[in-house]
C-alpha atoms as a printed R data frame, in Angstrom:
    type eleno elety resid chain resno       x       y       z
1   ATOM     1    CA   MET     A     1  -2.703  24.512   9.266
2   ATOM     2    CA   LYS     A     2  -2.286  27.644  11.362
3   ATOM     3    CA   ASN     A     3  -3.166  30.923   9.725
4   ATOM     4    CA   GLN     A     4  -0.085  33.051  10.305
5   ATOM     5    CA   GLN     A     5   0.049  34.971   7.092
6   ATOM     6    CA   SER     A     6   2.671  37.518   8.180
7   ATOM     7    CA   LYS     A     7   5.113  35.046   9.686
8   ATOM     8    CA   GLU     A     8   8.591  34.789   8.220
9   ATOM     9    CA   TYR     A     9  10.025  31.328   7.647
10  ATOM    10    CA   ASN     A    10  13.541  30.425   6.628
11  ATOM    11    CA   ALA     A    11  13.080  26.669   6.202
12  ATOM    12    CA   ILE     A    12  10.412  24.669   4.356
13  ATOM    13    CA   ILE     A    13  10.265  20.947   5.205
14  ATOM    14    CA   PHE     A    14   8.537  18.545   2.799
15  ATOM    15    CA   ASP     A    15   7.287  15.028   3.211
16  ATOM    16    CA   LEU     A    16   7.970  13.056   0.019
17  ATOM    17    CA   GLY     A    17   5.499  10.202  -0.494
18  ATOM    18    CA   SER     A    18   2.085  11.407  -1.712
19  ATOM    19    CA   VAL     A    19   3.280  15.032  -1.623
20  ATOM    20    CA   LEU     A    20   6.042  15.076  -4.241
21  ATOM    21    CA   ILE     A    21   6.178  11.403  -5.230
22  ATOM    22    CA   ASP     A    22   3.154   9.345  -6.266
23  ATOM    23    CA   TRP     A    23   3.733   6.145  -4.274
24  ATOM    24    CA   ASN     A    24   0.924   3.736  -3.511
25  ATOM    25    CA   PRO     A    25   1.114  -0.056  -2.944
26  ATOM    26    CA   ARG     A    26  -2.294  -0.358  -4.601
27  ATOM    27    CA   TYR     A    27  -0.659   0.291  -7.963
28  ATOM    28    CA   LEU     A    28   1.103  -3.059  -7.559
29  ATOM    29    CA   TYR     A    29  -1.549  -5.106  -5.811
30  ATOM    30    CA   ARG     A    30  -4.273  -4.225  -8.283
31  ATOM    31    CA   LYS     A    31  -2.141  -6.174 -10.769
32  ATOM    32    CA   ILE     A    32  -1.660  -9.108  -8.411
33  ATOM    33    CA   PHE     A    33  -5.245  -9.556  -7.213
34  ATOM    34    CA   SER     A    34  -8.237  -9.929  -9.481
35  ATOM    35    CA   THR     A    35 -10.562  -7.674  -7.472
36  ATOM    36    CA   GLU     A    36 -10.266  -4.396  -5.575
37  ATOM    37    CA   GLU     A    37 -11.722  -6.121  -2.509
38  ATOM    38    CA   GLU     A    38  -8.911  -8.707  -2.436
39  ATOM    39    CA   SER     A    39  -6.281  -6.037  -2.861
40  ATOM    40    CA   GLU     A    40  -7.710  -3.881  -0.085
41  ATOM    41    CA   HIS     A    41  -8.081  -6.823   2.287
42  ATOM    42    CA   PHE     A    42  -4.438  -7.780   1.752
43  ATOM    43    CA   LEU     A    43  -3.193  -4.234   2.427
44  ATOM    44    CA   GLN     A    44  -5.470  -3.736   5.403
45  ATOM    45    CA   HIS     A    45  -4.765  -7.058   7.107
46  ATOM    46    CA   ILE     A    46  -1.442  -8.485   5.893
47  ATOM    47    CA   CYS     A    47   1.014  -6.020   4.330
48  ATOM    48    CA   THR     A    48  -0.319  -3.194   6.466
49  ATOM    49    CA   SER     A    49   0.880   0.380   6.861
50  ATOM    50    CA   ASP     A    50   2.006  -0.407  10.406
51  ATOM    51    CA   TRP     A    51   4.125  -3.319   9.136
52  ATOM    52    CA   ASN     A    52   5.667  -1.184   6.388
53  ATOM    53    CA   GLU     A    53   6.489   1.553   8.894
54  ATOM    54    CA   GLU     A    54   8.703  -0.865  10.810
55  ATOM    55    CA   GLN     A    55  10.871  -1.145   7.699
56  ATOM    56    CA   ASP     A    56  10.715   2.635   7.383
57  ATOM    57    CA   ALA     A    57  12.011   2.778  10.957
58  ATOM    58    CA   GLY     A    58  15.048   0.637  10.188
59  ATOM    59    CA   ARG     A    59  13.996  -3.014  10.229
60  ATOM    60    CA   SER     A    60  15.533  -4.792   7.239
61  ATOM    61    CA   LEU     A    61  13.293  -5.637   4.301
62  ATOM    62    CA   GLN     A    62  14.311  -9.268   4.618
63  ATOM    63    CA   ASP     A    63  13.439  -9.451   8.320
64  ATOM    64    CA   GLY     A    64  10.107  -7.739   7.770
65  ATOM    65    CA   THR     A    65   9.274 -10.016   4.866
66  ATOM    66    CA   GLU     A    66  10.211 -13.259   6.624
67  ATOM    67    CA   LEU     A    67   8.316 -12.263   9.760
68  ATOM    68    CA   LEU     A    68   5.144 -11.751   7.750
69  ATOM    69    CA   ILE     A    69   5.553 -14.965   5.756
70  ATOM    70    CA   ALA     A    70   5.850 -16.891   9.006
71  ATOM    71    CA   ARG     A    71   2.477 -15.468  10.039
72  ATOM    72    CA   HIS     A    72   0.789 -15.816   6.638
73  ATOM    73    CA   PRO     A    73   2.576 -18.589   4.702
74  ATOM    74    CA   GLN     A    74  -0.343 -18.954   2.292
75  ATOM    75    CA   HIS     A    75   0.454 -15.424   1.001
76  ATOM    76    CA   GLU     A    76   4.202 -15.860   0.579
77  ATOM    77    CA   ALA     A    77   4.302 -14.854  -3.084
78  ATOM    78    CA   GLN     A    78   2.185 -11.736  -2.534
79  ATOM    79    CA   ILE     A    79   4.220 -10.717   0.518
80  ATOM    80    CA   ARG     A    80   7.528 -11.109  -1.311
81  ATOM    81    CA   ALA     A    81   6.176  -8.930  -4.098
82  ATOM    82    CA   TYR     A    82   5.892  -5.954  -1.722
83  ATOM    83    CA   TYR     A    83   9.596  -5.222  -1.867
84  ATOM    84    CA   GLY     A    84  10.512  -7.492  -4.775
85  ATOM    85    CA   ARG     A    85   8.319  -5.384  -7.077
86  ATOM    86    CA   TRP     A    86   8.478  -2.192  -5.034
87  ATOM    87    CA   LYS     A    87   9.210   0.056  -8.014
88  ATOM    88    CA   GLU     A    88   5.784  -0.814  -9.426
89  ATOM    89    CA   MET     A    89   4.293   1.140  -6.505
90  ATOM    90    CA   LEU     A    90   5.828   4.323  -7.936
91  ATOM    91    CA   ARG     A    91   3.883   6.244 -10.547
92  ATOM    92    CA   GLY     A    92   6.308   9.114 -10.920
93  ATOM    93    CA   GLN     A    93   6.613  12.561  -9.482
94  ATOM    94    CA   ILE     A    94   3.590  14.738  -8.741
95  ATOM    95    CA   ASP     A    95   4.361  17.378 -11.357
96  ATOM    96    CA   GLU     A    96   2.380  20.265  -9.864
97  ATOM    97    CA   SER     A    97   3.989  19.747  -6.450
98  ATOM    98    CA   VAL     A    98   7.467  19.557  -7.960
99  ATOM    99    CA   GLN     A    99   6.746  22.843  -9.764
100 ATOM   100    CA   ILE     A   100   5.992  24.421  -6.378
101 ATOM   101    CA   LEU     A   101   9.250  23.032  -5.007
102 ATOM   102    CA   GLN     A   102  11.059  24.485  -8.008
103 ATOM   103    CA   GLN     A   103   9.484  27.908  -7.408
104 ATOM   104    CA   LEU     A   104  10.651  27.827  -3.806
105 ATOM   105    CA   LYS     A   105  14.149  26.774  -4.856
106 ATOM   106    CA   GLU     A   106  14.399  29.495  -7.475
107 ATOM   107    CA   SER     A   107  13.169  32.169  -5.054
108 ATOM   108    CA   ARG     A   108  16.322  31.598  -2.928
109 ATOM   109    CA   ARG     A   109  14.341  32.739   0.115
110 ATOM   110    CA   TYR     A   110  14.274  29.408   1.942
111 ATOM   111    CA   LYS     A   111  16.348  26.415   2.798
112 ATOM   112    CA   LEU     A   112  14.497  23.312   1.613
113 ATOM   113    CA   TYR     A   113  14.505  20.013   3.495
114 ATOM   114    CA   ALA     A   114  12.762  16.650   3.282
115 ATOM   115    CA   LEU     A   115  11.699  14.586   6.284
116 ATOM   116    CA   THR     A   116  10.546  11.198   5.082
117 ATOM   117    CA   ASN     A   117   9.412   7.859   6.458
118 ATOM   118    CA   TRP     A   118  11.228   5.650   3.962
119 ATOM   119    CA   SER     A   119  13.263   2.454   4.112
120 ATOM   120    CA   ASN     A   120  16.971   3.084   3.787
121 ATOM   121    CA   GLU     A   121  17.155   0.106   1.420
122 ATOM   122    CA   THR     A   122  14.694   1.483  -1.129
123 ATOM   123    CA   PHE     A   123  15.532   5.193  -0.828
124 ATOM   124    CA   PRO     A   124  18.612   4.945  -3.077
125 ATOM   125    CA   LEU     A   125  16.250   3.834  -5.872
126 ATOM   126    CA   ALA     A   126  14.225   7.008  -5.354
127 ATOM   127    CA   LEU     A   127  17.369   9.154  -5.577
128 ATOM   128    CA   VAL     A   128  18.006   7.687  -9.040
129 ATOM   129    CA   GLU     A   129  14.370   7.890 -10.126
130 ATOM   130    CA   PHE     A   130  13.672  11.490  -9.022
131 ATOM   131    CA   PRO     A   131  16.382  14.056  -9.878
132 ATOM   132    CA   PHE     A   132  14.510  16.825  -8.039
133 ATOM   133    CA   LEU     A   133  15.585  15.222  -4.747
134 ATOM   134    CA   GLN     A   134  18.963  16.848  -5.413
135 ATOM   135    CA   TRP     A   135  17.338  20.260  -4.946
136 ATOM   136    CA   PHE     A   136  17.007  19.819  -1.199
137 ATOM   137    CA   ASP     A   137  19.528  21.317   1.192
138 ATOM   138    CA   GLY     A   138  19.127  18.211   3.328
139 ATOM   139    CA   ILE     A   139  17.076  15.005   3.475
140 ATOM   140    CA   VAL     A   140  16.468  13.040   6.653
141 ATOM   141    CA   VAL     A   141  15.409   9.434   5.984
142 ATOM   142    CA   SER     A   142  13.742   7.457   8.768
143 ATOM   143    CA   GLY     A   143  15.279   4.116   7.801
144 ATOM   144    CA   ARG     A   144  18.777   5.574   7.985
145 ATOM   145    CA   GLU     A   145  18.161   7.213  11.367
146 ATOM   146    CA   LYS     A   146  15.997   4.417  12.840
147 ATOM   147    CA   LEU     A   147  13.455   7.042  13.867
148 ATOM   148    CA   ARG     A   148  10.267   8.062  12.113
149 ATOM   149    CA   LYS     A   149   7.325  10.414  12.123
150 ATOM   150    CA   PRO     A   150   5.286  11.112  14.185
151 ATOM   151    CA   PHE     A   151   7.873  10.834  17.005
152 ATOM   152    CA   HIS     A   152   9.054  14.269  18.108
153 ATOM   153    CA   SER     A   153  12.659  13.060  18.260
154 ATOM   154    CA   PHE     A   154  12.636  12.627  14.473
155 ATOM   155    CA   TYR     A   155  11.596  16.235  13.896
156 ATOM   156    CA   GLN     A   156  14.180  17.387  16.426
157 ATOM   157    CA   LEU     A   157  16.883  15.435  14.608
158 ATOM   158    CA   LEU     A   158  16.321  17.467  11.451
159 ATOM   159    CA   LEU     A   159  16.163  20.758  13.356
160 ATOM   160    CA   ASP     A   160  19.394  20.010  15.208
161 ATOM   161    CA   ARG     A   161  21.271  18.714  12.176
162 ATOM   162    CA   TYR     A   162  20.566  21.788  10.090
163 ATOM   163    CA   GLN     A   163  20.413  24.333  12.936
164 ATOM   164    CA   ILE     A   164  16.783  25.298  12.390
165 ATOM   165    CA   ALA     A   165  14.576  26.830  15.067
166 ATOM   166    CA   ALA     A   166  11.141  25.186  15.176
167 ATOM   167    CA   GLU     A   167   9.410  28.565  14.968
168 ATOM   168    CA   ASP     A   168  11.283  29.389  11.744
169 ATOM   169    CA   ALA     A   169  10.150  26.264   9.875
170 ATOM   170    CA   LEU     A   170   7.068  25.308   7.870
171 ATOM   171    CA   PHE     A   171   6.260  21.596   7.485
172 ATOM   172    CA   ILE     A   172   4.176  20.008   4.684
173 ATOM   173    CA   ASP     A   173   2.806  16.448   4.970
174 ATOM   174    CA   ASP     A   174  -0.226  14.534   3.701
175 ATOM   175    CA   ASN     A   175  -0.691  12.604   6.979
176 ATOM   176    CA   LEU     A   176  -2.740  14.374   9.658
177 ATOM   177    CA   ARG     A   177  -0.957  12.366  12.357
178 ATOM   178    CA   ASN     A   178   2.405  13.753  11.237
179 ATOM   179    CA   VAL     A   179   1.121  17.302  10.877
180 ATOM   180    CA   THR     A   180  -0.434  17.206  14.351
181 ATOM   181    CA   ALA     A   181   2.846  15.967  15.841
182 ATOM   182    CA   ALA     A   182   4.794  18.758  14.138
183 ATOM   183    CA   GLU     A   183   2.405  21.401  15.406
184 ATOM   184    CA   GLU     A   184   2.556  19.962  18.915
185 ATOM   185    CA   TYR     A   185   6.298  20.443  18.636
186 ATOM   186    CA   GLY     A   186   5.944  24.077  17.614
187 ATOM   187    CA   ILE     A   187   6.414  23.706  13.857
188 ATOM   188    CA   ASP     A   188   3.791  25.430  11.721
189 ATOM   189    CA   SER     A   189   2.366  22.967   9.230
190 ATOM   190    CA   ILE     A   190   0.213  22.486   6.165
191 ATOM   191    CA   LEU     A   191  -1.824  19.311   5.687
192 ATOM   192    CA   PHE     A   192  -1.349  18.479   2.011
193 ATOM   193    CA   ASN     A   193  -4.420  17.404   0.037
194 ATOM   194    CA   HIS     A   194  -3.654  18.581  -3.496
195 ATOM   195    CA   PRO     A   195  -1.015  20.757  -5.195
196 ATOM   196    CA   ASP     A   196  -3.541  23.534  -5.875
197 ATOM   197    CA   GLN     A   197  -4.506  23.598  -2.195
198 ATOM   198    CA   LEU     A   198  -0.847  23.657  -1.178
199 ATOM   199    CA   LYS     A   199  -0.087  26.525  -3.539
200 ATOM   200    CA   SER     A   200  -3.062  28.493  -2.234
201 ATOM   201    CA   GLU     A   201  -1.976  28.044   1.401
202 ATOM   202    CA   LEU     A   202   1.609  29.005   0.592
203 ATOM   203    CA   ILE     A   203   0.339  32.174  -1.089
204 ATOM   204    CA   ASP     A   204  -1.846  32.923   1.955
205 ATOM   205    CA   LYS     A   205   1.253  32.595   4.150
206 ATOM   206    CA   GLN     A   206   3.197  34.837   1.720
207 ATOM   207    CA   VAL     A   207   5.665  32.027   1.114
208 ATOM   208    CA   LEU     A   208   4.799  32.092  -2.586
209 ATOM   209    CA   VAL     A   209   3.801  35.183  -4.521
């Protein structure tokens, strides 16, 4: 978000979901519920983002599922679908974003990393589904580390593991909360809205030409 066009970076750090991978639980729950209102109510009040993030932070899918069923037994089938039919939440890669990643890889100017809030139990499915994940020099998965964004310790884990100085890195994420946390920690960041916007900001920063 900062305008530092002349700054030199040596590491670019990507979020995955909604930046490179089109993941959205609505793709599943629009099939399960008959109306958009029912689907939204379920995701806002039962299988919420906060609940999902606990699995991203290391809680087992089974424990998270059973905990929620105990609270909402009338929705057992819909709750079990969240991880039972998880792959239906994936709509593929975001082609234009992956093309940007490919340009960065082919330039050989940067080390490329991913920092993702993702369950360690479902991430292996993503590794099979999305070959471009092999392009990264390192991927740090919240569910494996039992840490997640926006906690500063999660960013520091990646920096320490790959010997990156915060001031030498550029972070890309679609969540303002995560971008704000990175910038508070001294990592320049771009709030992702659309691949065209990302490409434009990378050109402004002279990361892409």
